[in-house]
């Protein structure tokens, strides 16, 4: 973000007060901030009481071995029981848990299915029994690689029910990306489907699992079983020794299953996310604190009224937002929600707005990148639908620019709905900084203040809080229940990545830059490290550079995130070819782009690839990405004094027009 955009942002002075009725009836009011400040542990203990525990904890927080936290020490609970069974036992078995809106959509009618809490209880129990029969026990890892079908939720809850940590891999990731995750967490079983639908067309998933399984075998790790859901009915290669149909194994299993209570610190899941080095980090979340954090924040930030609200989060379960705000938070709160498969604008540009109209959605949660793309299409499309049911709109994944915020509120929310701009991360497990819809007067573009129970600040290089009106690094200053516990198999990397930057103060370093305005409200500005944010998805520059360098024609590469009006940031790659590759041939750009797609997945595909003769490096050999970003964003190239060879930037800037 340039200084100029930042200055403009902070000139933003529109305020949106909460609607009076919402404020009067809000689940969480202003006094919660005071209660949490007075006694943070007692505050979180009160939130933990919203769940059902088999054994109560005897200590709220054990921070003796910081930064390794234990929350609700000695407590025991089952996450799936909390998300499913307890609602059935409370007489809400007939309540719809999930309105699934799938693909394909034929003649305007989608493939749909409603699942009640009683349905979920039966299916989760069957899946839990089937996984147990396949040899999955407490502590074994299960990978889930699925489209957005109800079975994805069922599979996650079945794992939670038997204490087998799941690792959900986004269905858009390649076989290679899947293989490295299977290997890293040593997954015993993979749950997948023959294929999935996108824009009405079936695409295969199972072949990527087969390929990944072969790859992990070469790495020395053998996946025992692959449980396959028949979704599209397409042909699949079958290996009798490993492959099992879901409809056989799960379909024939008993619908009775008694959940076992697990320790509050028992691992619930591992979610891989991009870091600053090539290897994705397996973020570990455990059971008790995570469920407390995700369910409390969902109740507070969305002011969820389970008897009347219809909630919809458009995320994919392959991301943390899908974990915390489709599966665990909402279901623990007994919500009725929409789950959808597909894309926002297919088969019709107004698909989302039609879903809101049809299901009378009241709480809606999506990402700025989607809002910007709808803005581009124009308000004529949403204006055709009745969205008067909406009462709160949420935003997540990247900073929301004030214009998108105001458009979202005005066009989608009819100027009635507060917007909750929620800042959080895979690592934080649940929302950390956000307005409360019944309390906060929202400012377009600001995530505002840490929610009750969370303590965060913006600090300078030395870890001192910056005064209002200044910028710095975003930190969390005290532990919170849904915090990551470690990086799977790599405690040192956990300490290094998050706790060494402000070791003396004991602050969690989020990797984001932020500014406090004159009122002290927080504006998150984006990453300060080599992590990009493309359409709300985290990608590491190093990971894409490694993918490019693994191509036989490539000698070296540098990747930057350039600002992009649609996707927030976009991947721009600079590539030096090997001598023997000559000019790479006429299709070199496409070849490299396809290669990245294959290695990581379509979301990592560069917007632009430039073949360059050299990369700008400092004398110590560090690539100066700042200069490459200048070129990618079409600016005059900044200070080149520290370059070992300043003429290189002229070559790169001149070459840009011809090589893209
Ligand atoms: C939940 C999620 C985390 C990174 C985070 C930050 C960016 C997320 C934001 C936001 C500004 C918001 N981010 N929400 N930036 N305002 N409301 O997105 O997790 O995929 O781990 O990404 O996303 O840069 O550090 P994750």
XYZ file of C-alpha atoms and ligand atoms in Angstrom:
686
model
C 0.000 0.000 0.000
C 1.464 3.375 -0.952
C 1.673 6.276 1.496
C -0.872 8.109 -0.585
C -3.519 5.374 -0.302
C -2.811 5.165 3.396
C -3.299 8.899 3.867
C -6.572 8.738 1.921
C -7.722 5.810 4.010
C -7.176 7.660 7.214
C -9.094 10.652 5.936
C -12.105 8.400 5.846
C -14.483 9.857 8.449
C -17.832 8.190 7.765
C -19.353 6.422 10.786
C -22.205 3.960 10.930
C -23.986 3.650 14.272
C -25.590 0.305 15.181
C -29.354 0.185 14.513
C -31.193 0.967 17.778
C -33.129 -2.288 17.900
C -30.067 -4.411 17.259
C -28.163 -2.491 19.939
C -30.960 -2.968 22.465
C -31.174 -6.731 21.884
C -27.522 -7.504 21.184
C -26.022 -10.721 22.560
C -22.932 -8.841 23.631
C -23.010 -5.264 24.852
C -20.395 -2.707 25.811
C -20.090 -4.019 29.374
C -18.416 -7.195 28.035
C -15.237 -5.211 27.354
C -15.086 -4.125 30.985
C -15.879 -7.588 32.315
C -13.097 -9.100 30.198
C -10.616 -6.404 31.229
C -11.423 -6.865 34.915
C -10.692 -10.614 34.845
C -9.791 -12.096 31.486
C -9.613 -15.704 32.659
C -12.952 -15.483 34.448
C -14.408 -13.960 31.285
C -13.192 -16.878 29.152
C -14.322 -19.404 31.757
C -17.820 -17.908 31.472
C -17.665 -18.334 27.676
C -16.483 -21.944 28.116
C -19.679 -22.552 30.085
C -21.618 -22.055 26.855
C -20.338 -25.539 25.861
C -21.054 -28.991 27.320
C -18.101 -30.469 29.196
C -17.835 -34.066 30.412
C -15.299 -33.013 32.985
C -14.906 -29.435 34.091
C -11.436 -27.863 33.883
C -9.500 -27.125 37.037
C -7.358 -24.332 35.638
C -8.414 -21.823 32.954
C -4.975 -21.043 31.551
C -1.585 -22.629 32.024
C 0.990 -20.231 30.528
C 3.867 -21.503 32.663
C 5.677 -22.876 29.641
C 4.993 -19.876 27.377
C 4.549 -19.615 24.439
C 3.088 -23.131 24.727
C -0.390 -22.578 26.110
C -2.855 -24.913 27.757
C -6.429 -23.744 28.175
C -9.123 -25.298 30.356
C -6.581 -27.676 31.850
C -8.067 -30.983 32.981
C -11.332 -30.329 31.133
C -12.758 -33.012 28.847
C -15.263 -32.666 26.034
C -16.196 -33.941 22.594
C -16.330 -31.315 19.846
C -18.759 -33.252 17.638
C -21.092 -33.857 20.576
C -21.098 -30.114 21.184
C -21.803 -29.356 17.528
C -24.487 -31.992 16.976
C -25.774 -34.319 19.710
C -26.428 -31.761 22.393
C -28.830 -29.906 20.094
C -30.690 -33.139 19.374
C -30.840 -33.958 23.079
C -32.257 -30.488 23.728
C -35.193 -31.300 21.427
C -33.910 -29.487 18.349
C -33.287 -32.607 16.264
C -35.746 -31.473 13.598
C -34.142 -28.120 13.187
C -32.323 -27.624 9.882
C -28.582 -27.437 10.486
C -27.576 -27.147 6.846
C -29.438 -25.932 3.786
C -27.067 -27.232 1.160
C -27.183 -25.469 -2.210
C -25.074 -27.474 -4.606
C -24.241 -27.656 -8.234
C -25.078 -28.319 -10.957
C -27.842 -25.822 -11.412
C -30.275 -26.968 -14.093
C -32.948 -24.609 -15.383
C -32.315 -22.393 -12.377
C -32.833 -25.250 -9.936
C -29.803 -26.293 -7.934
C -29.030 -29.702 -6.512
C -30.130 -29.043 -2.933
C -30.460 -30.933 0.311
C -31.519 -30.012 3.842
C -29.919 -31.754 6.812
C -31.417 -31.495 10.281
C -29.387 -31.866 13.452
C -30.818 -35.393 13.780
C -29.636 -36.173 10.217
C -26.196 -34.857 11.073
C -26.089 -36.965 14.229
C -26.883 -40.128 12.253
C -24.426 -39.407 9.450
C -21.593 -38.283 11.699
C -22.092 -41.409 13.816
C -22.009 -43.624 10.723
C -18.862 -41.950 9.440
C -17.239 -42.223 12.877
C -18.021 -45.954 12.948
C -16.712 -46.413 9.414
C -13.446 -44.604 10.160
C -12.981 -46.729 13.270
C -13.532 -49.858 11.143
C -10.868 -48.634 8.736
C -8.433 -48.586 11.628
C -8.486 -44.891 12.472
C -8.011 -44.330 16.176
C -7.539 -41.460 18.572
C -4.637 -39.290 17.452
C -4.392 -40.670 13.875
C -4.467 -37.972 11.197
C -7.095 -38.009 8.458
C -6.827 -35.816 5.374
C -10.002 -34.446 3.789
C -9.892 -33.386 0.142
C -13.449 -32.674 -0.907
C -15.735 -30.291 -2.735
C -18.285 -28.252 -0.785
C -20.755 -31.049 -0.151
C -22.438 -31.896 3.169
C -20.170 -34.937 3.533
C -17.248 -32.542 3.999
C -18.826 -31.272 7.224
C -19.822 -34.799 8.216
C -16.247 -36.031 7.632
C -14.718 -33.276 9.768
C -17.139 -33.895 12.618
C -16.638 -37.669 12.393
C -12.897 -37.173 12.827
C -13.462 -34.843 15.763
C -15.835 -37.383 17.271
C -13.208 -40.123 17.377
C -10.329 -37.815 18.299
C -8.567 -38.161 14.933
C -7.193 -34.726 13.965
C -8.236 -33.777 10.447
C -6.326 -31.837 7.909
C -8.572 -30.396 5.252
C -6.773 -29.665 1.998
C -8.506 -27.204 -0.293
C -9.911 -29.057 -3.333
C -8.203 -26.543 -5.626
C -4.751 -27.633 -4.492
C -2.665 -29.836 -6.745
C -1.541 -33.421 -6.177
C 1.916 -32.133 -5.185
C 0.538 -29.744 -2.588
C -1.672 -32.530 -1.259
C 1.276 -34.957 -1.139
C 3.464 -32.623 0.906
C 0.649 -32.132 3.427
C -0.117 -35.874 3.631
C 3.546 -36.514 4.234
C 4.041 -33.712 6.745
C 1.228 -34.860 9.004
C 1.603 -38.553 8.103
C -2.061 -38.944 7.253
C -3.367 -42.480 7.655
C -6.554 -42.077 5.634
C -7.708 -39.655 2.938
C -11.375 -38.811 2.443
C -12.103 -37.606 -1.064
C -14.688 -37.741 -3.871
C -14.602 -38.944 -7.457
C -14.949 -35.299 -8.456
C -16.774 -32.057 -7.879
C -18.701 -29.454 -9.802
C -17.659 -25.980 -10.767
C -19.641 -23.794 -13.121
C -21.800 -26.791 -13.909
C -18.934 -28.946 -15.084
C -17.630 -32.013 -13.303
C -13.935 -32.048 -12.564
C -11.974 -34.953 -11.139
C -10.484 -35.109 -7.627
C -9.613 -38.760 -7.104
C -6.714 -38.834 -9.655
C -4.919 -36.142 -7.624
C -5.229 -38.333 -4.529
C -3.870 -41.336 -6.437
C -0.929 -39.272 -7.639
C -0.325 -37.814 -4.173
C -0.403 -41.297 -2.659
C 2.287 -42.470 -5.087
C 4.380 -39.415 -4.255
C 4.101 -39.852 -0.478
C 5.047 -43.513 -0.899
C 8.251 -42.304 -2.562
C 8.801 -40.011 0.432
C 8.463 -43.062 2.663
C 4.938 -42.515 3.927
C 2.141 -44.925 3.090
C -1.492 -43.814 3.149
C -3.538 -46.791 4.352
C -6.995 -46.113 2.971
C -8.817 -43.746 0.672
C -12.499 -43.262 1.382
C -14.238 -42.071 -1.781
C -17.575 -40.287 -2.008
C -19.459 -40.718 -5.265
C -20.402 -37.209 -6.238
C -20.193 -36.791 -10.004
C -20.365 -40.456 -11.017
C -17.343 -40.118 -13.278
C -14.993 -43.019 -13.962
C -12.285 -43.527 -11.342
C -9.230 -45.713 -11.212
C -9.660 -48.186 -8.357
C -7.142 -49.908 -6.130
C -8.918 -52.596 -4.116
C -6.180 -52.643 -1.515
C -6.756 -49.047 -0.453
C -9.872 -47.572 -2.014
C -13.218 -47.844 -0.238
C -16.516 -46.322 -1.322
C -18.093 -44.012 1.248
C -21.575 -45.305 0.398
C -20.436 -48.843 1.285
C -18.377 -48.136 4.378
C -20.379 -45.248 5.813
C -23.730 -46.176 4.308
C -23.709 -49.607 5.954
C -22.348 -48.476 9.314
C -24.462 -48.192 12.444
C -26.125 -44.849 13.100
C -25.361 -45.239 16.802
C -22.051 -44.013 18.142
C -21.122 -42.963 21.650
C -18.729 -40.041 21.614
C -15.709 -40.208 23.870
C -14.655 -37.141 25.849
C -11.167 -35.918 24.992
C -8.786 -33.725 26.879
C -9.291 -30.007 26.204
C -5.788 -29.942 24.703
C -6.321 -32.971 22.444
C -5.439 -31.992 18.823
C -8.569 -31.151 16.822
C -7.030 -30.290 13.483
C -4.002 -29.224 11.505
C -4.534 -26.545 8.874
C -1.709 -25.799 6.485
C -1.038 -22.190 5.641
C 1.663 -20.320 3.794
C 4.555 -18.877 5.705
C 7.575 -16.900 4.641
C 9.558 -19.985 3.686
C 8.719 -22.490 1.011
C 7.250 -25.153 3.253
C 3.655 -24.593 4.385
C 3.127 -24.564 8.130
C 0.779 -27.042 9.785
C -1.102 -24.890 12.277
C -2.283 -27.004 15.200
C -5.545 -26.267 16.970
C -6.749 -28.190 19.989
C -10.244 -28.985 21.180
C -11.460 -26.960 24.163
C -10.030 -23.483 23.697
C -10.649 -23.541 19.954
C -14.305 -24.462 20.367
C -14.737 -21.806 23.054
C -13.134 -19.150 20.832
C -14.921 -20.005 17.611
C -18.357 -20.382 19.193
C -18.120 -17.294 21.421
C -16.913 -15.038 18.594
C -19.615 -16.325 16.265
C -22.228 -15.551 18.947
C -20.741 -12.116 19.682
C -19.627 -10.822 16.291
C -22.674 -12.036 14.356
C -25.082 -11.512 17.235
C -26.412 -14.954 16.405
C -30.010 -15.609 17.439
C -30.214 -19.364 16.774
C -34.023 -19.498 16.715
C -34.520 -16.896 14.017
C -31.291 -16.309 12.121
C -30.237 -17.971 8.888
C -26.505 -17.685 8.550
C -24.333 -18.022 5.460
C -20.551 -17.977 5.206
C -19.357 -18.316 1.603
C -15.871 -19.624 2.448
C -14.583 -23.035 1.419
C -13.995 -25.535 4.214
C -10.441 -25.829 2.887
C -9.648 -22.524 4.636
C -9.707 -21.671 8.308
C -12.804 -19.512 7.844
C -14.692 -22.628 6.805
C -13.442 -24.467 9.892
C -14.294 -21.794 12.452
C -17.315 -20.154 10.835
C -19.032 -22.932 8.908
C -18.300 -25.981 10.998
C -17.232 -25.469 14.602
C -18.479 -22.026 15.711
C -21.904 -22.035 14.032
C -22.743 -25.690 14.706
C -21.671 -25.437 18.353
C -24.150 -22.551 18.515
C -26.955 -24.628 16.931
C -27.328 -22.425 13.883
C -29.357 -22.937 10.704
C -26.990 -22.172 7.856
C -26.576 -22.258 4.116
C -23.702 -24.303 2.708
C -22.997 -23.748 -0.941
C -20.995 -25.362 -3.695
C -19.825 -23.596 -6.803
C -19.023 -20.051 -7.797
C -20.766 -16.730 -7.080
C -21.717 -15.903 -10.632
C -22.576 -19.212 -12.228
C -24.926 -20.051 -13.825
C -26.255 -16.531 -13.282
C -24.477 -13.417 -12.073
C -26.960 -12.993 -9.210
C -26.612 -16.515 -7.788
C -25.572 -15.388 -4.311
C -28.324 -12.796 -4.044
C -30.862 -15.356 -5.172
C -29.689 -17.725 -2.435
C -30.058 -14.913 0.130
C -33.565 -14.221 -1.166
C -34.620 -17.885 -1.340
C -33.355 -18.860 2.118
C -34.024 -15.476 3.773
C -30.441 -15.251 4.950
C -30.026 -12.839 7.867
C -26.271 -13.031 8.564
C -23.861 -13.075 5.648
C -20.079 -13.482 5.752
C -17.806 -13.118 2.725
C -14.525 -11.639 1.472
C -13.673 -8.206 0.030
C -12.428 -9.742 -3.218
C -15.929 -11.071 -3.910
C -17.493 -7.735 -3.053
C -15.159 -5.919 -5.430
C -16.017 -8.258 -8.270
C -19.736 -7.656 -7.688
C -19.139 -3.912 -7.606
C -17.576 -4.232 -11.029
C -20.667 -5.938 -12.423
C -22.872 -3.128 -11.143
C -25.752 -2.849 -8.698
C -28.372 -3.725 -11.320
C -27.764 -7.395 -10.573
C -28.233 -7.442 -6.766
C -31.032 -4.883 -7.108
C -33.186 -7.566 -8.744
C -33.378 -9.572 -5.514
C -35.167 -9.082 -2.216
C -32.471 -9.093 0.437
C -34.461 -7.369 3.149
C -33.875 -10.375 5.458
C -30.215 -9.406 5.941
C -29.323 -7.852 9.270
C -25.539 -8.151 9.597
C -22.812 -8.396 6.962
C -19.306 -9.679 7.634
C -16.002 -9.298 5.841
C -12.829 -11.371 6.217
C -9.549 -12.267 4.594
C -7.982 -8.957 3.649
C -8.415 -5.261 4.286
C -11.728 -4.012 2.911
C -11.316 -0.746 1.099
C -13.787 1.949 2.195
C -15.541 2.067 -1.192
C -16.207 -1.672 -1.129
C -17.413 -1.393 2.481
C -19.840 1.395 1.658
C -21.095 -0.403 -1.474
C -21.574 -3.623 0.525
C -23.530 -1.822 3.222
C -25.564 0.248 0.793
C -26.325 -2.115 -2.090
C -26.381 -5.485 -0.314
C -27.363 -4.315 3.170
C -29.896 -1.670 2.163
C -28.117 0.767 4.512
C -29.605 -1.117 7.488
C -26.921 -3.633 8.237
C -23.817 -3.098 10.330
C -20.660 -4.445 8.724
C -18.294 -6.474 10.846
C -14.806 -6.278 9.369
C -13.200 -9.207 11.153
C -9.424 -9.449 11.421
C -7.988 -12.821 12.334
C -5.731 -15.586 10.993
C -5.425 -19.338 10.623
C -3.166 -19.083 13.658
C -5.580 -17.124 15.842
C -8.368 -19.666 15.222
C -11.121 -17.114 15.641
C -11.912 -13.431 15.214
C -9.630 -11.115 17.184
C -10.337 -7.570 16.037
C -13.810 -6.590 14.880
C -16.668 -4.245 15.553
C -19.494 -5.648 17.692
C -22.647 -5.089 15.662
C -24.731 -3.814 18.576
C -22.018 -1.655 20.107
C -19.538 -0.234 17.624
C -20.036 2.722 15.309
C -18.238 1.235 12.296
C -15.695 3.083 10.185
C -15.361 1.889 6.582
C -11.997 0.151 6.272
C -11.253 -0.318 9.971
C -11.462 -3.562 11.930
C -11.827 -1.211 14.935
C -11.011 -2.823 18.315
C -10.027 -6.169 19.809
C -13.175 -8.041 20.838
C -13.828 -8.648 24.553
C -11.243 -11.040 25.990
C -8.624 -10.219 23.343
C -5.724 -7.856 23.943
C -3.929 -6.540 20.866
C -1.886 -3.472 20.029
C 0.184 -1.773 17.346
C 3.853 -1.464 18.297
C 7.067 -0.023 16.884
C 10.299 -1.877 16.093
C 11.175 -2.037 19.774
C 7.801 -3.372 20.837
C 6.526 -0.103 22.313
C 2.883 0.774 21.634
C 2.684 3.483 18.973
C 0.707 6.616 19.819
C -2.685 7.166 18.193
C -2.267 8.387 14.637
C 0.801 6.192 13.969
C 1.538 2.861 12.333
C 3.558 -0.213 13.243
C 3.242 -3.960 13.732
C 0.093 -5.671 14.877
C 0.657 -7.818 17.970
C -1.492 -9.796 20.374
C -0.321 -9.020 23.886
C -1.814 -11.871 25.906
C -2.746 -15.497 25.172
C -6.277 -16.367 23.989
C -8.195 -19.680 24.017
C -8.252 -20.432 20.261
C -4.592 -19.612 19.666
C -2.501 -22.083 17.685
C -0.612 -24.411 20.008
C 2.364 -25.040 17.740
C 3.380 -25.785 14.162
C 2.834 -29.491 13.603
C 6.113 -31.287 14.323
C 8.125 -28.084 14.579
C 8.023 -26.330 17.969
C 11.134 -24.310 17.129
C 9.572 -22.860 14.033
C 6.498 -21.958 16.104
C 8.613 -20.028 18.595
C 10.729 -18.406 15.864
C 7.878 -17.362 13.622
C 5.491 -15.881 16.140
C 7.246 -15.249 19.444
C 10.824 -14.217 18.712
C 10.187 -10.815 17.080
C 8.900 -9.360 20.384
C 10.372 -11.941 22.718
C 11.115 -9.538 25.520
C 7.522 -8.355 25.709
C 6.090 -11.830 25.096
C 3.895 -10.581 22.261
C 2.489 -12.681 19.441
C 3.731 -11.231 16.121
C 0.957 -11.488 13.546
C 2.999 -10.487 10.478
C 0.613 -7.650 9.633
C 1.194 -3.928 9.569
C -1.468 -1.711 11.132
C -2.218 1.846 12.111
C -4.052 3.327 15.081
C -6.166 6.299 14.110
C -6.645 9.346 16.306
C -9.374 7.523 18.255
C -7.107 4.504 18.749
C -9.097 2.322 16.340
C -7.093 -0.217 14.348
C -6.678 -0.240 10.547
C -4.971 -3.406 9.312
C -2.835 -2.607 6.290
C -1.588 -6.013 5.136
C 1.396 -8.281 5.504
C 4.820 -7.011 6.411
C 6.525 -10.241 5.377
C 6.853 -12.230 2.163
C 3.326 -13.510 2.372
C 0.883 -12.358 -0.300
C -2.853 -12.105 -0.036
C -4.541 -12.978 -3.309
C -8.332 -12.877 -3.143
C -8.077 -13.440 0.582
C -5.886 -16.521 0.150
C -2.473 -16.605 1.697
C 0.387 -17.449 -0.618
C 4.074 -17.368 0.075
C 6.449 -15.744 -2.391
C 9.059 -18.376 -1.589
C 6.660 -21.228 -2.231
C 5.896 -19.944 -5.738
C 9.567 -19.183 -6.379
C 10.417 -22.764 -5.430
C 7.753 -24.027 -7.801
C 9.169 -21.959 -10.666
C 12.729 -23.009 -9.985
C 11.660 -26.646 -10.081
C 10.943 -26.164 -13.815
C 13.889 -27.435 -15.893
C 14.208 -24.240 -17.918
C 14.352 -21.920 -14.917
C 17.539 -20.780 -13.238
C 16.191 -18.311 -10.734
C 13.029 -16.487 -9.920
C 11.616 -13.738 -7.745
C 7.954 -13.376 -6.974
C 6.159 -10.322 -5.653
C 2.615 -9.488 -4.694
C 1.537 -6.496 -6.746
C -1.580 -4.569 -5.828
C -4.525 -5.542 -7.984
C -7.901 -3.828 -8.204
C -9.812 -7.132 -8.223
C -7.876 -9.602 -6.136
C -6.194 -7.253 -3.634
C -2.812 -8.552 -4.602
C -1.733 -10.571 -7.619
C 1.263 -12.809 -8.226
C 3.922 -11.303 -10.489
C 6.934 -13.476 -11.258
C 10.344 -12.557 -12.620
C 12.221 -15.460 -14.098
C 15.766 -15.974 -15.270
C 16.055 -18.861 -17.692
C 18.902 -21.325 -17.779
C 21.397 -20.700 -20.562
C 20.674 -23.989 -22.258
C 16.988 -23.051 -22.424
C 17.778 -20.162 -24.778
C 14.792 -17.843 -24.967
C 12.594 -20.639 -23.612
C 10.547 -20.998 -26.787
C 7.379 -19.222 -27.865
C 5.156 -20.719 -25.153
C 7.496 -20.253 -22.214
C 5.182 -17.967 -20.254
C 2.258 -20.364 -20.552
C 4.505 -23.319 -19.804
C 5.708 -21.731 -16.568
C 2.271 -20.601 -15.591
C 0.890 -24.125 -16.074
C 3.790 -25.451 -14.071
C 2.944 -23.263 -11.049
C -0.660 -24.304 -11.404
C 0.358 -27.925 -11.315
C 2.812 -27.565 -8.443
C 0.612 -25.497 -6.143
C -2.810 -24.956 -7.662
C -4.718 -22.494 -9.839
C -4.835 -19.795 -7.139
C -1.053 -19.457 -7.253
C -0.953 -18.867 -11.019
C 0.951 -15.651 -11.753
C -0.955 -12.740 -13.259
C 2.203 -11.914 -15.115
C 5.509 -13.668 -15.778
C 8.469 -11.662 -16.987
C 11.535 -13.310 -18.402
C 14.457 -11.181 -17.268
C 18.238 -11.348 -17.723
C 19.057 -10.627 -14.073
C 17.396 -9.945 -10.735
C 18.065 -6.865 -8.643
C 20.147 -7.917 -5.659
C 21.845 -6.205 -2.799
C 25.536 -6.718 -2.309
C 24.733 -9.366 0.242
C 22.709 -11.184 -2.383
C 19.180 -10.384 -1.155
C 16.647 -9.890 -3.892
C 15.171 -6.397 -3.655
C 11.511 -7.211 -4.057
C 10.580 -3.611 -3.358
C 11.995 -2.623 -6.764
C 10.298 -5.503 -8.531
C 7.027 -4.424 -6.939
C 7.581 -0.927 -8.355
C 7.867 -2.385 -11.854
C 4.909 -4.715 -11.339
C 2.727 -1.866 -10.130
C 3.835 0.423 -12.954
C 5.584 2.949 -10.716
C 8.866 4.705 -11.239
C 11.522 2.456 -9.759
C 12.539 3.626 -6.277
C 15.924 3.936 -4.657
C 18.442 1.585 -6.261
C 21.461 2.665 -4.252
C 21.897 -0.570 -2.393
C 21.857 -2.630 -5.594
C 25.036 -4.401 -6.529
C 24.439 -3.411 -10.147
C 22.033 -0.521 -10.644
C 21.758 -0.916 -14.431
C 19.779 -4.115 -13.918
C 16.599 -2.232 -13.171
C 16.808 -0.453 -16.546
C 17.050 -3.813 -18.263
C 14.083 -5.193 -16.330
C 11.884 -2.129 -16.845
C 12.727 -2.023 -20.567
C 12.142 -5.718 -21.046
C 8.733 -5.660 -19.406
C 6.799 -4.541 -22.467
C 8.092 -7.319 -24.683
C 8.187 -10.334 -22.424
C 4.745 -10.604 -20.857
C -9.121 -15.580 8.462
C -8.033 -15.535 7.454
C -4.686 -14.155 7.561
C -4.218 -12.849 6.972
C -3.941 -11.808 8.024
C -4.177 -10.532 7.239
C -5.337 -10.882 6.333
C -7.606 -11.348 7.343
C -8.421 -9.344 7.558
C -7.105 -9.242 7.038
C -7.263 -6.958 7.016
C -9.144 -8.124 7.778
N -6.642 -10.524 6.906
N -8.689 -10.662 7.727
N -6.533 -8.055 6.769
N -8.514 -6.957 7.500
N -10.403 -8.111 8.243
O -8.118 -14.851 6.466
O -6.925 -16.305 7.759
O -5.952 -17.172 5.585
O -4.654 -17.218 7.755
O -5.074 -15.062 6.540
O -5.252 -12.295 6.158
O -3.051 -10.228 6.467
O -2.632 -11.932 8.522
P -5.623 -16.517 6.875
